[in-house]
Short mmCIF file of C-alpha atoms in Angstrom, two decimals:
data_model
loop_
_atom_site.label_atom_id
_atom_site.label_comp_id
_atom_site.label_asym_id
_atom_site.label_seq_id
_atom_site.Cartn_x
_atom_site.Cartn_y
_atom_site.Cartn_z
CA MET A 816 -108.02 100.83 109.72
CA THR A 817 -107.66 97.41 111.83
CA ASN A 818 -104.09 94.70 110.47
CA ASP A 819 -106.63 92.57 109.86
CA ARG A 820 -108.37 94.59 107.32
CA LEU A 821 -104.91 95.90 106.07
CA ARG A 822 -103.81 92.08 105.37
CA ASP A 823 -107.21 91.60 103.33
CA VAL A 824 -106.76 95.07 101.12
CA ALA A 825 -103.39 93.58 100.26
CA ARG A 826 -104.29 90.42 99.55
CA VAL A 827 -106.49 91.90 96.78
CA LEU A 828 -105.23 91.85 92.94
CA GLY A 829 -105.99 93.56 90.21
CA LEU A 830 -105.24 91.65 87.03
CA GLY A 831 -104.52 94.22 83.75
CA ILE A 832 -104.76 92.88 79.85
CA ASP A 833 -103.27 94.09 77.18
CA ALA A 834 -104.11 92.08 73.93
CA GLY A 835 -102.71 92.95 70.93
CA GLY A 836 -101.80 91.14 67.39
CA THR A 837 -98.79 89.47 68.06
CA GLN A 838 -99.00 88.89 72.00
CA THR A 839 -100.87 89.10 75.12
CA ARG A 840 -99.09 91.07 77.86
CA TRP A 841 -100.85 90.63 81.62
CA ALA A 842 -99.66 92.17 85.20
CA LEU A 843 -100.88 91.25 88.57
CA ALA A 844 -101.21 94.15 90.57
CA ALA A 845 -101.87 94.26 94.61
CA ALA A 846 -102.19 97.07 97.29
CA PRO A 847 -100.27 99.46 97.07
CA ARG A 848 -100.07 99.26 93.36
CA GLU A 849 -96.97 96.65 93.13
CA ILE A 850 -97.18 94.79 90.06
CA VAL A 851 -96.42 91.27 92.04
CA ALA A 852 -96.98 89.19 88.67
CA GLN A 853 -96.27 89.73 85.03
CA GLY A 854 -95.87 87.70 82.06
CA THR A 855 -96.92 87.15 78.08
CA VAL A 856 -98.79 84.86 75.97
CA ARG A 857 -100.11 83.99 72.41
CA GLY A 858 -101.71 87.51 70.41
CA MET A 859 -105.60 87.93 70.56
CA SER A 860 -108.40 90.06 69.22
CA ALA A 861 -111.62 91.40 69.68
CA LEU A 862 -112.19 90.31 66.05
CA GLN A 863 -111.28 86.63 66.42
CA VAL A 864 -114.32 85.94 69.48
CA GLY A 865 -116.56 83.98 67.19
CA GLU A 866 -113.09 82.32 65.25
CA GLY A 867 -112.91 78.61 66.51
CA ASN A 868 -111.28 78.87 69.77
CA HIS A 869 -108.55 80.78 69.63
CA VAL A 870 -109.52 83.62 72.53
CA ARG A 871 -110.71 80.82 74.91
CA ASP A 872 -106.82 79.30 74.58
CA ALA A 873 -105.50 82.52 74.79
CA MET A 874 -106.93 83.08 78.22
CA ALA A 875 -106.58 79.76 79.06
CA GLU A 876 -102.67 80.26 78.93
CA LEU A 877 -103.01 83.61 80.41
CA ALA A 878 -104.95 82.03 83.32
CA ALA A 879 -102.38 79.27 83.93
CA ALA A 880 -99.75 81.83 84.41
CA ALA A 881 -101.33 83.99 86.16
CA LEU A 882 -103.30 81.46 88.78
CA PRO A 883 -99.97 80.27 90.80
CA HIS A 884 -100.08 84.17 92.05
CA GLY A 885 -103.35 84.54 93.24
CA ARG A 886 -107.51 85.25 91.62
CA PRO A 887 -108.04 88.47 90.87
CA ALA A 888 -111.08 89.98 92.32
CA ARG A 889 -111.51 92.50 88.98
CA ILE A 890 -109.61 92.19 85.62
CA HIS A 891 -109.28 95.16 83.03
CA GLY A 892 -108.09 94.72 79.83
CA GLY A 893 -107.52 96.80 76.78
CA VAL A 894 -108.05 94.37 73.66
CA THR A 895 -107.17 95.31 70.06
CA GLY A 896 -110.11 95.21 67.67
CA PHE A 897 -112.45 96.22 70.64
CA GLY A 898 -115.69 97.13 70.10
CA GLU A 899 -117.72 94.38 68.76
CA SER A 900 -118.62 90.84 70.93
CA THR A 901 -118.42 92.51 74.08
CA GLU A 902 -119.88 90.63 76.25
CA ALA A 903 -118.90 87.47 74.94
CA LEU A 904 -115.63 88.76 75.18
CA ARG A 905 -115.95 89.31 78.94
CA ARG A 906 -117.06 85.80 79.60
CA LEU A 907 -114.36 84.52 77.62
CA ILE A 908 -111.67 86.13 79.77
CA ALA A 909 -113.83 85.62 82.99
CA ALA A 910 -114.56 81.98 82.34
CA PRO A 911 -110.89 80.70 83.35
CA PHE A 912 -110.68 82.61 86.35
CA GLY A 913 -113.65 81.59 87.62
CA LEU A 914 -115.51 84.90 87.75
CA ASP A 915 -118.14 86.87 86.84
CA ALA A 916 -118.03 88.59 83.46
CA ALA A 917 -119.62 91.61 85.27
CA LEU A 918 -115.91 91.56 87.27
CA VAL A 919 -114.51 91.88 83.90
CA SER A 920 -113.67 95.59 81.80
CA LEU A 921 -112.80 96.13 78.90
CA VAL A 922 -111.53 98.67 76.40
CA THR A 923 -109.34 99.76 73.49
CA ASP A 924 -105.63 98.67 73.98
CA VAL A 925 -104.55 101.93 72.97
CA GLU A 926 -106.81 103.58 75.91
CA ILE A 927 -104.66 101.49 78.93
CA THR A 928 -101.21 102.13 76.94
CA TYR A 929 -102.20 106.61 76.44
CA LEU A 930 -102.93 105.68 80.70
CA ASP A 931 -99.76 104.22 80.99
CA LEU A 932 -97.34 107.65 79.25
CA PHE A 933 -99.76 110.49 79.96
CA ALA A 934 -102.11 111.88 82.08
CA PRO A 935 -105.62 113.04 80.56
CA GLY A 936 -105.12 115.81 78.77
CA GLU A 937 -101.37 115.87 78.57
CA GLY A 938 -99.93 114.32 75.54
CA TYR A 939 -100.54 112.35 72.48
CA ALA A 940 -99.46 108.62 72.23
CA VAL A 941 -98.60 107.46 69.04
CA TYR A 942 -98.26 103.24 68.80
CA ALA A 943 -96.58 101.42 66.65
CA GLY A 944 -97.71 97.52 67.02
CA THR A 945 -99.05 95.19 64.49
CA GLY A 946 -100.60 98.21 63.42
CA SER A 947 -100.61 101.87 64.09
CA VAL A 948 -102.80 104.41 66.33
CA ALA A 949 -102.77 107.80 68.01
CA ALA A 950 -104.75 108.32 71.19
CA PHE A 951 -105.85 111.78 73.35
CA VAL A 952 -107.31 110.97 76.52
CA ASP A 953 -109.01 114.45 77.52
CA GLU A 954 -109.08 116.15 80.87
CA SER A 955 -112.71 114.55 80.63
CA GLY A 956 -111.53 111.71 80.10
CA THR A 957 -112.85 110.77 76.65
CA LEU A 958 -110.96 109.09 74.30
CA HIS A 959 -109.99 110.40 71.16
CA ARG A 960 -107.84 108.99 68.25
CA ALA A 961 -106.27 109.24 64.96
CA GLY A 962 -105.97 106.06 62.50
CA GLY A 963 -106.23 102.62 63.96
CA ARG A 964 -108.18 101.83 61.26
CA GLY A 965 -107.13 98.01 60.69
CA VAL A 966 -104.16 96.18 58.39
CA THR A 967 -106.59 96.10 55.70
CA LEU A 968 -107.84 99.56 55.35
CA ASP A 969 -104.23 101.68 56.43
CA ASP A 970 -102.44 101.25 59.77
CA GLY A 971 -99.73 102.72 58.22
CA GLY A 972 -95.76 102.65 59.73
CA GLY A 973 -96.50 99.60 61.82
CA GLY A 974 -95.41 96.24 61.97
CA PHE A 975 -97.91 94.81 59.53
CA TRP A 976 -97.55 97.71 57.19
CA ILE A 977 -93.82 97.32 57.14
CA ALA A 978 -94.11 94.06 56.12
CA ARG A 979 -96.87 94.47 53.12
CA GLU A 980 -94.21 97.72 51.76
CA ALA A 981 -91.60 95.17 52.00
CA LEU A 982 -93.13 92.31 50.26
CA ARG A 983 -95.04 94.48 47.54
CA HIS A 984 -91.28 95.98 46.63
CA VAL A 985 -90.27 92.17 46.50
CA TRP A 986 -92.83 90.79 44.06
CA ARG A 987 -93.03 94.22 42.16
CA ARG A 988 -89.55 93.21 41.28
CA GLU A 989 -90.30 90.01 40.70
CA ASP A 990 -92.73 91.19 38.20
CA GLU A 991 -90.22 92.97 36.44
CA ARG A 992 -86.98 90.74 36.65
CA PRO A 993 -87.70 87.08 37.29
CA ASN A 994 -85.36 86.08 40.54
CA SER A 995 -83.87 89.73 41.42
CA TRP A 996 -85.06 88.42 44.98
CA ARG A 997 -81.18 86.73 44.84
CA ASP A 998 -79.49 90.22 44.28
CA SER A 999 -81.48 91.76 47.45
CA PRO A 1000 -80.60 90.99 51.07
CA MET A 1001 -84.33 92.20 51.80
CA ALA A 1002 -85.61 90.07 49.48
CA THR A 1003 -83.31 87.09 50.20
CA ALA A 1004 -84.07 87.25 53.93
CA LEU A 1005 -88.47 87.45 54.02
CA LEU A 1006 -88.59 84.55 51.77
CA GLU A 1007 -86.02 82.56 53.81
CA ALA A 1008 -88.43 83.83 56.80
CA ILE A 1009 -91.63 82.95 54.90
CA GLY A 1010 -90.05 79.35 53.58
CA GLY A 1011 -89.80 79.69 49.79
CA THR A 1012 -88.90 81.39 46.82
CA GLY A 1013 -91.82 81.31 44.53
CA TRP A 1014 -95.37 82.76 45.16
CA ALA A 1015 -97.37 80.12 46.44
CA SER A 1016 -95.02 80.11 49.64
CA SER A 1017 -95.56 84.09 50.10
CA ARG A 1018 -99.74 83.60 48.84
CA GLU A 1019 -99.69 80.82 51.49
CA PHE A 1020 -97.90 82.81 54.50
CA ILE A 1021 -99.71 86.73 53.32
CA TYR A 1022 -102.86 84.99 52.99
CA GLY A 1023 -103.02 82.06 55.44
CA ARG A 1024 -101.29 83.13 58.26
CA ASP A 1025 -102.84 85.99 61.12
CA ARG A 1026 -101.61 89.49 60.92
CA GLY A 1027 -99.37 88.93 63.54
CA ALA A 1028 -97.14 86.53 62.14
CA VAL A 1029 -97.42 88.86 59.00
CA GLY A 1030 -96.36 91.69 61.20
CA SER A 1031 -93.16 89.64 62.83
CA LEU A 1032 -92.00 90.23 59.12
CA ALA A 1033 -91.15 93.49 59.84
CA LEU A 1034 -88.09 92.13 62.39
CA VAL A 1035 -86.51 90.75 58.84
CA VAL A 1036 -86.75 94.23 57.45
CA ALA A 1037 -85.09 95.65 60.35
CA ARG A 1038 -82.15 93.10 60.76
CA VAL A 1039 -80.89 93.92 56.42
CA ALA A 1040 -81.27 97.43 57.34
CA GLY A 1041 -77.93 98.19 56.98
CA GLU A 1042 -77.26 96.35 54.05
CA ASP A 1043 -80.50 96.92 52.36
CA PRO A 1044 -81.16 100.61 51.29
CA VAL A 1045 -84.79 99.67 50.02
CA ALA A 1046 -85.55 98.17 53.79
CA ARG A 1047 -83.69 101.45 55.15
CA GLN A 1048 -86.20 103.51 52.71
CA ILE A 1049 -88.99 101.30 54.42
CA LEU A 1050 -88.27 101.97 57.77
CA ALA A 1051 -88.29 105.53 56.99
CA ALA A 1052 -91.28 105.84 55.55
CA ALA A 1053 -92.91 104.05 58.69
CA GLY A 1054 -91.50 107.26 60.69
CA LYS A 1055 -93.16 109.60 58.70
CA GLU A 1056 -96.53 107.91 58.83
CA LEU A 1057 -96.32 107.43 62.13
CA ALA A 1058 -96.08 111.26 62.41
CA ARG A 1059 -99.10 111.27 60.05
CA LEU A 1060 -100.75 110.51 63.47
CA GLY A 1061 -98.78 112.72 65.62
CA VAL A 1062 -100.14 115.44 63.26
CA ALA A 1063 -103.53 114.97 62.85
CA MET A 1064 -104.45 115.19 66.82
CA THR A 1065 -102.40 118.31 66.77
CA GLY A 1066 -104.30 119.92 64.18
CA ARG A 1067 -107.44 118.97 66.34
CA PHE A 1068 -106.58 119.32 69.41
CA GLY A 1069 -103.69 121.76 69.77
CA PRO A 1070 -99.27 121.42 70.21
CA ARG A 1071 -98.77 119.53 73.34
CA PRO A 1072 -95.91 116.72 73.61
CA ILE A 1073 -95.62 113.31 71.88
CA ALA A 1074 -94.78 110.16 72.66
CA LEU A 1075 -94.02 107.30 70.22
CA THR A 1076 -94.55 103.51 71.90
CA GLY A 1077 -95.06 100.02 70.83
CA ARG A 1078 -92.64 97.16 69.62
CA ALA A 1079 -92.39 98.39 66.19
CA ALA A 1080 -91.62 101.49 67.11
CA THR A 1081 -88.37 100.26 68.24
CA LEU A 1082 -87.64 97.79 65.55
CA HIS A 1083 -84.49 100.24 64.19
CA PRO A 1084 -83.70 104.22 65.20
CA LEU A 1085 -85.14 105.34 61.63
CA ILE A 1086 -88.23 104.95 62.64
CA ALA A 1087 -88.33 107.30 65.09
CA GLU A 1088 -85.54 109.66 63.70
CA ALA A 1089 -87.90 109.89 60.46
CA MET A 1090 -91.08 110.90 62.67
CA ARG A 1091 -89.07 113.18 64.60
CA ALA A 1092 -87.91 114.83 61.59
CA ALA A 1093 -91.49 114.86 60.25
CA LEU A 1094 -93.02 116.60 63.12
CA PRO A 1095 -93.92 120.55 63.49
CA SER A 1096 -90.81 122.17 64.98
CA GLY A 1097 -91.41 122.92 69.09
CA ILE A 1098 -93.56 119.82 69.59
CA PRO A 1099 -92.05 118.09 72.44
CA PHE A 1100 -91.54 113.97 71.37
CA ALA A 1101 -89.89 111.29 73.02
CA LEU A 1102 -89.36 107.37 72.12
CA ARG A 1103 -90.63 106.09 74.98
CA PRO A 1104 -91.88 102.27 76.73
CA SER A 1105 -95.22 101.55 77.95
CA HIS A 1106 -96.30 99.12 80.09
CA ALA A 1107 -100.20 99.21 79.03
CA GLN A 1108 -100.44 96.42 81.22
CA HIS A 1109 -99.58 98.03 84.34
CA ALA A 1110 -102.08 100.31 84.17
CA ALA A 1111 -104.50 98.25 83.38
CA ALA A 1112 -103.92 95.97 86.38
CA ARG A 1113 -103.70 99.26 88.57
CA ILE A 1114 -107.25 100.23 87.40
CA ALA A 1115 -108.51 96.75 88.10
CA LEU A 1116 -106.90 97.25 91.36
CA ALA A 1117 -108.64 100.27 92.26
CA LYS A 1118 -112.43 98.70 91.07
CA ALA A 1119 -111.83 95.75 93.29
CA LEU A 1120 -110.85 97.57 96.51
CA PRO A 1121 -113.56 99.54 98.53
#
C-alpha cells in the first residue's frame, strides 16, 4: 500500500455511540483502531424518537462535540430501548453529521457493552445502569438476553429500581407515621434532592421527570448507606437482583465467567459483594469497567475501512 493510501486510511474515522437513559457516551476511532476523541452528552433512548426533539437535540450536542475532531465515515450505535422506529432513529443520528442514514448501524446498547468485555461465547455481561440486563453473544454472533424489560416492569438492581425501592420505603413509612422522614438519613437526603418534603414534590419528580433523572437518586441512597441501614439493605438487594440475571444465563447456556458493569454497579461496594455471594460457587466473577462506545467505534471503523 502506498504512503498516500496509508494516509487516506489513517484519516478514516468511525463514530461509536453508547446511548443510555442517564447519559450518551461517544468515541471516535481512527486506523489503526485508536480512540482519538470521546465524551458524553445527555442521555437518550430509542423510545424517545417520537417524543418531541429530545433525540434530535442530544445528537446535535454530540455532533458539536465530535465534529471538531473530524467527520466520521460510519456510525455504529448501541441504544437503550432499541427495537422500534429504527429508520427514524438512523436518520436522526446521521443528520447532524451530514451522512446518509444507510451509513448508521444500530444495535441494542447491551450488545456493544458485551463486546467490550468479552469475545463471543466467552462469558456473561450483567449491566446495571438506569436499568439492568444480562447479555451473552454466542460463538455465532447471536445476542441472548435476560432482563432488560424496562423500569416499569422490572430492571431489578438498576439505578431506577434502587431509587424506586428507597422512595417506596420512605412513603410507606410516612403512611404509618407522618414526618418519620426526619428520623431517616436516607429519607432526609432523598427529599432534599427532590426539592420538597411533601408528597406533591415526590409525585412531580417521580412521574414528571425522565427515568434517568429518577435513577440518579440511587446516588443519594449510596451516599447515605454508611449511616442508614435501610439504604444498605436496598443496595444489597440490588446485588441479589443482578445475580438473578447471571444465574438465569448460566441455567440456559452453562457456567461461564460473569462480569458486572455499569454506573449503578459501582455506586457502592455492597452491590458487587451481594451479587458475588448470591452466585453459584465456582463461577468466576469480576466487577469490570466497560467502554462500550470504544467497541462501537471500532465496529464503525471496521465497516468504514475497505
